[in-house]
Coordinates of C-alpha atoms and ligand atoms in Angstrom, one line a residue:
M21 CA 0.0 0.0 0.0
E22 CA 1.6 3.3 -1.1
T23 CA -0.8 5.8 0.4
Q24 CA 1.3 7.2 3.3
E25 CA 0.4 10.9 3.5
I26 CA 3.6 12.0 5.2
S27 CA 6.8 10.0 5.8
F28 CA 7.1 7.4 8.5
K29 CA 9.6 9.7 10.3
E30 CA 7.4 12.8 10.0
S31 CA 4.5 10.8 11.3
I32 CA 6.5 9.8 14.5
D33 CA 7.7 13.3 14.9
R34 CA 4.2 14.7 14.8
M35 CA 3.1 12.1 17.4
F36 CA 6.0 13.3 19.5
D37 CA 5.1 17.0 19.1
R38 CA 1.4 16.3 20.0
A39 CA 2.5 14.8 23.3
A40 CA 5.3 17.3 24.0
A41 CA 2.8 20.2 23.6
T42 CA 1.0 18.9 26.7
L43 CA 4.2 19.3 28.8
D44 CA 6.0 22.3 30.2
L45 CA 9.6 21.5 29.3
P46 CA 12.5 23.9 29.3
P47 CA 12.9 25.6 25.9
G48 CA 14.7 23.5 23.3
L49 CA 14.6 20.3 25.3
A50 CA 11.7 18.6 23.5
E51 CA 13.4 19.5 20.2
H52 CA 16.7 17.9 21.3
I53 CA 14.9 14.7 22.5
K54 CA 13.1 14.5 19.2
I55 CA 16.1 14.8 16.8
C56 CA 18.3 11.9 15.8
N57 CA 21.7 12.4 17.3
S58 CA 23.8 10.7 14.6
V59 CA 23.5 8.4 11.7
Y60 CA 26.2 6.5 9.9
Q61 CA 25.7 5.6 6.3
I62 CA 27.9 2.9 4.8
R63 CA 28.4 1.6 1.3
F64 CA 30.4 -1.6 1.1
F65 CA 31.0 -4.3 -1.5
V66 CA 31.2 -8.0 -1.3
K67 CA 32.9 -10.2 -3.9
F68 CA 30.8 -13.0 -5.2
R69 CA 31.6 -15.7 -7.8
D70 CA 30.1 -13.6 -10.6
G71 CA 31.5 -10.2 -9.6
Y72 CA 31.2 -7.5 -7.0
K73 CA 28.0 -6.2 -5.4
T74 CA 27.7 -2.9 -3.5
F75 CA 25.3 -2.6 -0.5
V76 CA 24.1 0.4 1.4
G77 CA 23.2 0.3 5.1
W78 CA 22.7 2.7 8.0
R79 CA 22.9 2.7 11.8
A80 CA 21.2 5.6 13.5
V81 CA 21.6 6.7 17.1
H82 CA 18.5 8.6 18.1
S83 CA 19.2 9.4 21.8
D84 CA 22.2 8.4 23.9
H85 CA 21.0 9.8 27.2
R86 CA 21.6 6.3 28.3
L87 CA 24.3 3.9 27.1
P88 CA 24.4 1.5 25.4
V89 CA 21.9 2.4 22.8
K90 CA 19.7 -0.4 21.5
G91 CA 17.7 -1.3 18.5
G92 CA 17.3 -4.0 15.8
I93 CA 18.9 -4.3 12.4
R94 CA 16.4 -4.6 9.5
Y95 CA 17.1 -6.3 6.2
A96 CA 14.7 -5.0 3.6
L97 CA 15.1 -3.7 0.1
S98 CA 12.8 -0.8 0.8
V99 CA 14.6 0.4 4.0
T100 CA 15.8 4.0 3.9
Q101 CA 17.8 6.3 6.1
D102 CA 14.6 8.1 7.1
D103 CA 13.0 4.8 8.2
V104 CA 16.1 3.9 10.2
E105 CA 16.0 7.3 12.0
A106 CA 12.2 6.8 12.7
L107 CA 12.7 3.4 14.1
A108 CA 15.6 4.6 16.2
A109 CA 13.4 7.3 17.7
L110 CA 10.7 4.7 18.5
M111 CA 13.4 2.7 20.3
S112 CA 14.4 5.6 22.6
Y113 CA 10.7 6.1 23.5
K114 CA 10.1 2.4 23.9
C115 CA 13.1 1.8 26.2
A116 CA 12.0 4.7 28.4
I117 CA 8.4 3.4 28.6
V118 CA 9.4 -0.1 29.8
D119 CA 12.3 1.2 32.0
V120 CA 15.0 -0.4 30.0
P121 CA 18.1 1.7 30.7
F122 CA 19.1 2.1 27.1
G123 CA 19.1 4.9 24.5
G124 CA 17.5 4.3 21.1
S125 CA 19.2 3.1 17.9
K126 CA 18.3 1.2 14.7
G127 CA 20.1 -0.3 11.7
G128 CA 19.1 -1.1 8.2
L129 CA 20.5 -2.8 5.2
S130 CA 18.9 -2.4 1.8
I131 CA 18.7 -6.0 0.7
Y132 CA 16.1 -8.7 -0.1
P133 CA 17.5 -11.6 1.9
R134 CA 15.8 -14.3 -0.2
D135 CA 17.9 -13.2 -3.2
Y136 CA 21.0 -14.7 -1.4
T137 CA 22.2 -18.1 -0.3
E138 CA 22.9 -18.5 3.4
A139 CA 26.7 -18.4 2.8
E140 CA 26.3 -15.2 0.8
L141 CA 24.2 -13.6 3.6
E142 CA 26.8 -14.6 6.1
R143 CA 29.5 -12.8 4.2
I144 CA 27.3 -9.7 3.7
T145 CA 26.3 -9.6 7.4
R146 CA 29.9 -10.0 8.6
R147 CA 31.1 -7.3 6.3
F148 CA 28.3 -4.9 7.4
A149 CA 29.0 -5.7 11.0
Q150 CA 32.7 -5.1 10.7
E151 CA 32.1 -1.7 9.3
L152 CA 29.7 -0.8 12.1
I153 CA 32.0 -2.2 14.8
E154 CA 35.0 -0.2 13.5
K155 CA 33.0 3.0 13.9
G156 CA 31.6 2.2 17.4
Y157 CA 28.1 1.5 16.1
I158 CA 28.2 -2.0 17.5
S159 CA 29.8 -2.5 21.0
P160 CA 28.6 -4.1 24.3
S161 CA 29.0 -0.8 26.1
L162 CA 27.9 1.7 23.3
N163 CA 25.5 0.2 20.8
V164 CA 23.8 -3.2 20.9
P165 CA 21.8 -4.4 17.9
A166 CA 19.1 -7.1 17.9
P167 CA 16.9 -8.7 15.2
D168 CA 14.2 -6.9 13.3
M169 CA 12.4 -7.6 10.0
G170 CA 14.5 -9.9 7.8
T171 CA 17.0 -10.8 10.5
G172 CA 17.0 -13.3 13.4
P173 CA 19.2 -15.3 15.7
R174 CA 21.4 -16.6 12.9
E175 CA 22.4 -13.1 11.8
M176 CA 23.0 -12.1 15.4
A177 CA 25.4 -15.0 15.9
W178 CA 27.4 -13.9 12.9
I179 CA 27.6 -10.4 14.2
A180 CA 28.7 -11.6 17.7
D181 CA 31.4 -13.8 16.2
T182 CA 32.6 -10.9 14.0
Y183 CA 32.9 -8.7 17.0
R184 CA 34.7 -11.4 19.0
M185 CA 37.2 -11.9 16.2
L186 CA 38.0 -8.1 16.2
Y187 CA 38.2 -7.8 20.0
P188 CA 39.2 -11.3 21.4
N189 CA 40.3 -9.6 24.7
D190 CA 36.9 -8.2 25.4
I191 CA 35.4 -10.5 28.0
N192 CA 32.0 -9.0 27.4
A193 CA 32.2 -9.4 23.6
V194 CA 29.1 -11.6 23.4
A195 CA 27.0 -8.8 24.9
C196 CA 27.6 -6.7 21.7
V197 CA 24.3 -8.0 20.2
T198 CA 21.1 -9.6 21.6
G199 CA 18.7 -12.1 20.1
K200 CA 21.4 -14.7 19.6
P201 CA 20.8 -18.4 19.6
V202 CA 20.7 -19.7 23.2
T203 CA 23.8 -21.8 22.4
Q204 CA 25.7 -18.6 21.5
G205 CA 24.9 -16.6 24.6
G206 CA 21.3 -15.9 23.9
I207 CA 18.5 -16.1 26.4
R208 CA 15.6 -18.5 26.5
G209 CA 12.4 -16.7 25.5
R210 CA 13.9 -14.0 23.3
V211 CA 12.7 -15.4 19.9
E212 CA 9.1 -15.1 21.0
A213 CA 9.5 -12.1 23.3
T214 CA 7.8 -9.5 21.2
G215 CA 4.8 -11.6 20.5
R216 CA 4.7 -12.7 24.2
G217 CA 4.8 -9.1 25.2
V218 CA 1.9 -8.3 22.9
Q219 CA 0.0 -11.1 24.6
Y220 CA 0.8 -9.9 28.1
A221 CA -0.1 -6.3 27.1
L222 CA -3.5 -7.4 25.8
R223 CA -4.1 -9.5 28.9
E224 CA -3.4 -6.4 31.0
F225 CA -5.8 -4.3 28.9
F226 CA -8.5 -6.9 29.4
R227 CA -8.0 -6.8 33.1
H228 CA -9.5 -3.3 33.1
P229 CA -13.2 -3.6 32.2
E230 CA -13.6 0.2 31.7
D231 CA -10.8 0.2 29.1
V232 CA -12.4 -2.7 27.4
A233 CA -15.7 -1.0 27.3
R234 CA -14.1 2.2 25.9
A235 CA -13.1 0.0 23.0
G236 CA -16.7 -1.2 22.6
L237 CA -15.9 -4.7 23.8
Q238 CA -16.6 -6.7 26.9
G239 CA -15.3 -9.8 28.7
S240 CA -11.9 -11.3 28.2
L241 CA -9.7 -12.3 25.3
E242 CA -11.6 -15.6 25.1
G243 CA -13.5 -15.9 21.8
K244 CA -12.4 -12.5 20.5
R245 CA -12.1 -12.4 16.7
V246 CA -8.7 -11.3 15.7
V247 CA -7.1 -10.3 12.4
V248 CA -3.3 -10.3 12.2
Q249 CA -1.2 -8.8 9.5
G250 CA 2.2 -10.4 8.9
I251 CA 2.9 -14.0 10.1
G252 CA 6.6 -13.4 10.7
N253 CA 8.3 -13.4 14.1
V254 CA 6.0 -11.0 15.9
G255 CA 2.7 -11.9 14.1
Y256 CA 3.2 -15.6 14.4
H257 CA 4.0 -15.7 18.1
T258 CA 1.3 -13.2 18.9
A259 CA -1.4 -15.2 17.0
K260 CA -0.2 -18.5 18.3
F261 CA -0.2 -17.4 22.0
L262 CA -3.5 -15.6 21.8
A263 CA -5.2 -18.6 20.1
E264 CA -3.6 -21.4 22.2
E265 CA -3.5 -19.8 25.6
D266 CA -6.2 -17.1 25.7
G267 CA -8.9 -18.7 23.5
A268 CA -8.9 -15.9 20.9
R269 CA -10.0 -16.8 17.4
I270 CA -7.6 -15.8 14.6
V271 CA -10.1 -15.3 11.8
G272 CA -7.8 -13.6 9.4
I273 CA -4.1 -13.6 8.6
I274 CA -2.7 -11.1 6.0
E275 CA 0.6 -11.7 4.2
R276 CA 2.4 -10.1 1.2
D277 CA 0.6 -12.3 -1.3
G278 CA -2.9 -12.1 0.1
A279 CA -4.9 -13.1 3.1
V280 CA -6.5 -16.3 4.5
L281 CA -9.7 -16.3 6.5
S282 CA -11.6 -18.8 8.6
E283 CA -14.5 -18.0 10.9
K284 CA -13.8 -21.0 13.1
G285 CA -10.2 -19.9 13.7
L286 CA -7.1 -20.4 11.5
P287 CA -4.5 -23.0 12.2
V288 CA -1.7 -20.6 13.0
D289 CA 1.2 -23.1 12.8
R290 CA 0.0 -24.4 9.5
V291 CA -0.2 -20.9 8.0
S292 CA 3.3 -20.1 9.1
D293 CA 4.7 -23.4 7.9
H294 CA 3.0 -22.8 4.5
K295 CA 4.6 -19.4 4.3
W296 CA 8.0 -20.8 5.0
E297 CA 7.6 -23.7 2.5
H298 CA 6.0 -21.8 -0.4
G299 CA 7.1 -18.2 0.2
G300 CA 3.5 -17.1 0.8
I301 CA 0.1 -18.2 2.1
K302 CA -1.6 -18.7 -1.2
G303 CA -2.8 -22.3 -1.9
M304 CA -3.6 -23.4 1.6
S305 CA -6.3 -26.0 1.9
G306 CA -9.4 -25.6 4.1
V307 CA -9.3 -21.8 4.3
T308 CA -10.7 -18.9 2.2
F309 CA -8.0 -17.0 0.3
V310 CA -8.4 -13.3 -0.6
E311 CA -6.1 -12.0 -3.3
D312 CA -6.3 -8.4 -2.0
G313 CA -4.7 -9.0 1.4
C314 CA -4.9 -5.3 2.4
S315 CA -8.7 -5.3 2.2
V316 CA -8.7 -7.7 5.1
L317 CA -7.4 -4.9 7.4
E318 CA -10.9 -3.6 7.0
A319 CA -12.6 -6.9 8.0
D320 CA -15.2 -7.1 10.7
C321 CA -13.3 -8.3 13.8
D322 CA -12.8 -7.3 17.5
I323 CA -9.0 -6.8 17.5
L324 CA -6.8 -5.8 14.5
I325 CA -3.1 -6.6 15.0
P326 CA -0.9 -5.1 12.3
A327 CA 2.4 -7.0 12.8
A328 CA 4.2 -6.5 9.5
L329 CA 5.5 -3.1 8.7
E330 CA 4.8 0.7 8.9
G331 CA 2.3 2.8 7.0
Q332 CA -0.4 0.2 6.6
I333 CA -3.4 2.2 8.0
T334 CA -3.6 5.6 6.3
M335 CA -6.3 8.1 5.5
E336 CA -7.1 5.9 2.4
N337 CA -8.3 2.9 4.4
A338 CA -8.9 4.3 7.9
P339 CA -12.5 5.2 7.2
R340 CA -13.2 1.6 6.5
I341 CA -11.4 0.0 9.5
R342 CA -14.0 -1.8 11.5
A343 CA -12.0 -3.2 14.4
S344 CA -12.7 -1.2 17.6
L345 CA -9.3 -2.2 19.2
I346 CA -6.1 -1.9 17.2
A347 CA -3.0 -3.4 18.7
E348 CA 0.2 -2.1 17.0
A349 CA 2.5 -5.0 17.1
A350 CA 4.5 -3.6 14.2
N351 CA 6.4 -0.3 14.4
G352 CA 4.4 2.6 12.9
P353 CA 1.6 0.7 11.2
I354 CA -0.8 3.7 11.6
T355 CA 0.1 7.1 10.1
F356 CA -0.3 10.3 12.1
E357 CA -3.4 11.5 10.2
A358 CA -5.0 8.1 10.3
D359 CA -4.3 7.9 14.0
N360 CA -6.1 11.2 14.7
Y361 CA -9.0 10.1 12.5
L362 CA -9.4 6.8 14.2
R363 CA -9.3 8.3 17.7
E364 CA -11.9 10.8 16.8
R365 CA -14.2 7.9 15.9
G366 CA -13.7 6.2 19.2
K367 CA -11.2 3.5 18.2
V368 CA -8.8 2.4 20.9
I369 CA -5.2 2.0 19.8
L370 CA -2.5 0.2 21.9
P371 CA 0.6 2.0 20.6
D372 CA 3.7 0.4 19.2
I373 CA 6.1 2.2 21.6
Y374 CA 4.4 0.2 24.4
L375 CA 2.9 -2.8 22.7
N376 CA 6.0 -4.3 21.0
A377 CA 8.5 -3.4 23.7
G378 CA 8.7 -7.1 24.8
G379 CA 11.6 -7.7 22.4
V380 CA 13.8 -5.0 23.8
T381 CA 12.8 -5.9 27.4
V382 CA 14.0 -9.5 26.9
S383 CA 17.1 -8.2 25.0
Y384 CA 17.9 -6.2 28.1
F385 CA 17.7 -9.4 30.2
E386 CA 20.0 -11.1 27.6
W387 CA 22.5 -8.3 27.9
I388 CA 22.5 -8.6 31.7
K389 CA 23.0 -12.3 31.4
N390 CA 25.9 -11.8 29.1
L391 CA 27.6 -9.3 31.4
S392 CA 27.1 -11.5 34.4
H393 CA 28.3 -14.6 32.5
I394 CA 25.7 -16.8 34.2
R395 CA 22.3 -18.2 33.3
F396 CA 19.4 -16.8 35.3
G397 CA 18.2 -19.3 37.9
R398 CA 21.4 -21.3 37.9
L399 CA 22.3 -20.4 41.5
D400 CA 19.0 -20.4 43.2
R401 CA 16.7 -22.9 41.4
R402 CA 17.5 -26.0 43.5
H403 CA 17.6 -23.8 46.6
E404 CA 14.1 -22.6 45.9
E405 CA 13.0 -26.2 45.4
M406 CA 14.5 -27.2 48.7
R407 CA 12.7 -24.3 50.5
G408 CA 9.4 -25.4 48.9
R409 CA 9.9 -28.9 50.2
Q410 CA 10.7 -27.6 53.7
I411 CA 7.6 -25.5 53.7
I412 CA 5.4 -28.4 52.6
E413 CA 6.9 -30.7 55.2
T414 CA 6.4 -28.1 57.9
I415 CA 2.7 -27.7 56.9
E416 CA 2.2 -31.5 56.7
T417 CA 3.7 -31.9 60.2
M418 CA 1.6 -29.1 61.6
V419 CA -1.8 -30.1 60.1
G420 CA -1.2 -33.9 60.1
R421 CA -2.3 -34.2 56.4
K422 CA -0.5 -34.7 53.1
V423 CA -0.4 -31.8 50.6
P424 CA -2.0 -33.0 47.3
D425 CA 0.6 -34.0 44.7
H426 CA -0.3 -31.3 42.1
L427 CA 0.2 -28.6 44.8
R428 CA 3.4 -30.3 45.9
S429 CA 4.9 -30.2 42.4
Q430 CA 3.9 -26.6 42.0
L431 CA 5.3 -25.5 45.3
T432 CA 8.6 -27.4 44.9
Q433 CA 9.4 -26.1 41.4
G434 CA 12.3 -23.7 41.3
A435 CA 12.3 -21.0 38.5
D436 CA 14.4 -21.6 35.5
E437 CA 15.6 -19.1 32.9
F438 CA 12.4 -19.4 30.9
D439 CA 10.2 -18.8 34.0
L440 CA 12.2 -15.8 35.1
V441 CA 12.2 -14.2 31.6
R442 CA 8.5 -14.6 31.4
S443 CA 7.9 -13.3 34.9
G444 CA 10.1 -10.2 34.2
L445 CA 8.4 -9.6 30.9
D446 CA 4.9 -9.9 32.3
D447 CA 5.7 -7.6 35.1
T448 CA 7.2 -5.0 32.7
M449 CA 4.2 -5.0 30.4
R450 CA 1.7 -4.8 33.2
Q451 CA 3.5 -2.0 35.0
A452 CA 4.1 0.0 31.8
Y453 CA 0.4 -0.2 30.8
N454 CA -0.7 1.1 34.1
E455 CA 1.7 4.0 34.0
I456 CA 0.4 5.0 30.5
R457 CA -3.2 4.5 31.6
D458 CA -2.7 6.7 34.7
I459 CA -1.5 9.5 32.6
F460 CA -4.4 9.1 30.1
L461 CA -7.0 9.0 32.9
S462 CA -5.5 11.8 35.0
R463 CA -4.6 14.5 32.4
D464 CA -7.4 16.3 30.5
N465 CA -5.0 17.3 27.7
V466 CA -4.0 13.7 26.9
P467 CA -6.6 12.3 24.6
D468 CA -5.5 8.8 24.0
L469 CA -3.1 6.0 25.0
R470 CA -0.6 6.8 22.3
T471 CA -0.2 10.4 23.5
A472 CA 0.0 9.1 27.1
A473 CA 2.7 6.7 26.1
Y474 CA 4.7 9.5 24.4
V475 CA 4.2 11.7 27.5
V476 CA 5.6 8.9 29.7
A477 CA 8.7 8.5 27.4
I478 CA 9.3 12.2 27.0
E479 CA 9.1 12.9 30.7
K480 CA 11.6 10.1 31.5
I481 CA 14.1 11.1 28.9
A482 CA 13.7 14.8 29.8
R483 CA 14.4 13.9 33.4
A484 CA 17.5 11.9 32.4
Y485 CA 18.9 14.9 30.5
Q486 CA 18.0 17.4 33.2
E487 CA 19.7 15.2 35.9
L488 CA 22.8 14.9 33.7
G489 CA 23.0 18.7 34.0
L490 CA 23.2 19.3 30.3
Y491 CA 20.2 21.6 30.5
Ligands
NAD517 P1 9.5 -10.6 10.1 O1 10.4 -10.3 8.9 O2 9.8 -11.8 10.9 O3 8.0 -10.7 9.7 C1 7.3 -9.8 8.9 C2 6.2 -10.5 8.2 O4 5.4 -9.5 7.6 C3 6.7 -11.5 7.2 O5 6.0 -12.7 7.3 C4 6.4 -10.8 5.9 O6 6.2 -11.7 4.8 C5 5.2 -10.0 6.2 N1 4.9 -8.8 5.4 C6 5.9 -8.0 4.8 N2 5.3 -7.1 4.1 C7 3.9 -7.3 4.2 C8 2.8 -6.7 3.6 N3 2.9 -5.6 2.8 N4 1.6 -7.2 3.9 C9 1.5 -8.2 4.7 N5 2.5 -8.9 5.3 C10 3.7 -8.4 5.0 O7 9.6 -9.3 11.0 P2 9.2 -9.1 12.5 O8 10.5 -9.2 13.3 O9 8.1 -10.0 12.9 O10 8.8 -7.6 12.6 C11 7.5 -7.2 12.2 C12 7.2 -5.8 12.8 O11 7.4 -5.8 14.2 C13 8.2 -4.7 12.2 O12 7.5 -3.5 12.2 C14 9.3 -4.7 13.3 O13 10.0 -3.4 13.3 C15 8.4 -4.8 14.5 N6 9.1 -5.3 15.7 C16 9.8 -6.5 15.7 C17 10.5 -6.9 16.8 C18 11.2 -8.2 16.9 O14 11.6 -8.6 18.0 N7 11.4 -9.0 15.9 C19 10.4 -6.1 18.0 C20 9.7 -5.0 18.0 C21 9.0 -4.6 16.8

């Protein structure tokens, strides 16, 4: 869809301005928070069997009020410097909202990964990483990338290894990037973290009946009819968890080549497998296929979850959006104008800078794990189990009866890394929602959850700058 009214970056800046205008900040401070501090553009070539190919990539640092700065690396043919700056800005706001002590950054490489073999992609990634490392745009203490569209654990492992080869004496080398495979210093629960965070955020939203009613809905996630755009990392995990664990019905999935629909609920795993095997979702049996995938954004459903890319809901299609709750799992899926339009018509939007922060939250846990050189839970898991057994034995002795087996096994289970990551993520998403909600409910000049989320971010970043004494 090519109907974005203003650029992605302009859209984000306007959302920022709308929120900053409700605050009384010292002159010039809001402007400084908004601008991108630095961006490095690199053109490099890689020699292939049939000749040389030149690539262009960027790494932007939006705000370094906290270090390291953090943000994914995107591989997409369409990525531009403007996009990378916009995404870096979202990272600064996101980290502030979920109290992750990082500044915001983002990287992009203009490439269509499917055009290359795995070996070619590895050479391209290592070359790109080397250029960024040499300029301080990848470093455990300064700038820590993670996966984004088109990249995943495999690319992160190549980047970590490239860094380690350049700095073999850096004992924290592995912390130069997050989202690595668990066997390469990654953390359990990172791959699905963004989708898991979306699930936890939606659960928290549905714990507040007044908020649910504001969105024209009632009850819990159980039975809610959901449409998801993009069945990649974020969309797949979000859809899977909502369907399998919360009883939501995924009635539509939109991909590049069309959309599939099923009123009784789509088999999320099968849709994802089909996409991986065939490069798209066309041709699946037992579902209805719609050629014009974008039209399904307008389908009748309770929750619309854009989880693919930016600029999908614009003034062109906003008037036809029927979902009353839109959960922005992707970055920037709604343009500034469409956002205003939808709010004025009573739609409730859970904004990207909050909703998809699960990825960076668990990346933060991974970075801490790397710096501490020990798996979470390794020291205390068995100790917790022993304490559980002691408590049960004490209770049994005191009351003269046996604790039932299912309770015994629950109480004697020590937390492993998975449990701790989920617990930390759940707590983060709940707390952040309530902080945003409090601002929304308590300030007359804050009209929606997005503006409230920006207010939370701006206030925290402004405080950091003011405390540093730079203003
Ligand atoms: P991904 O590459 O794994 O998946 C993206 C999916 O969207 C793919 O299946 C792709 O085919 C599909 N897609 C692309 N263009 C489309 C179109 N025009 N219509 C329909 N589907 C389309 O990427 P991802 O990591 O899941 O990221 C998705 C979004 O979430 C991006 O906006 C990204 O910035 C954001 N995000 C990702 C993470 C993360 O941890 N991966 C964290 C925060 C935010």
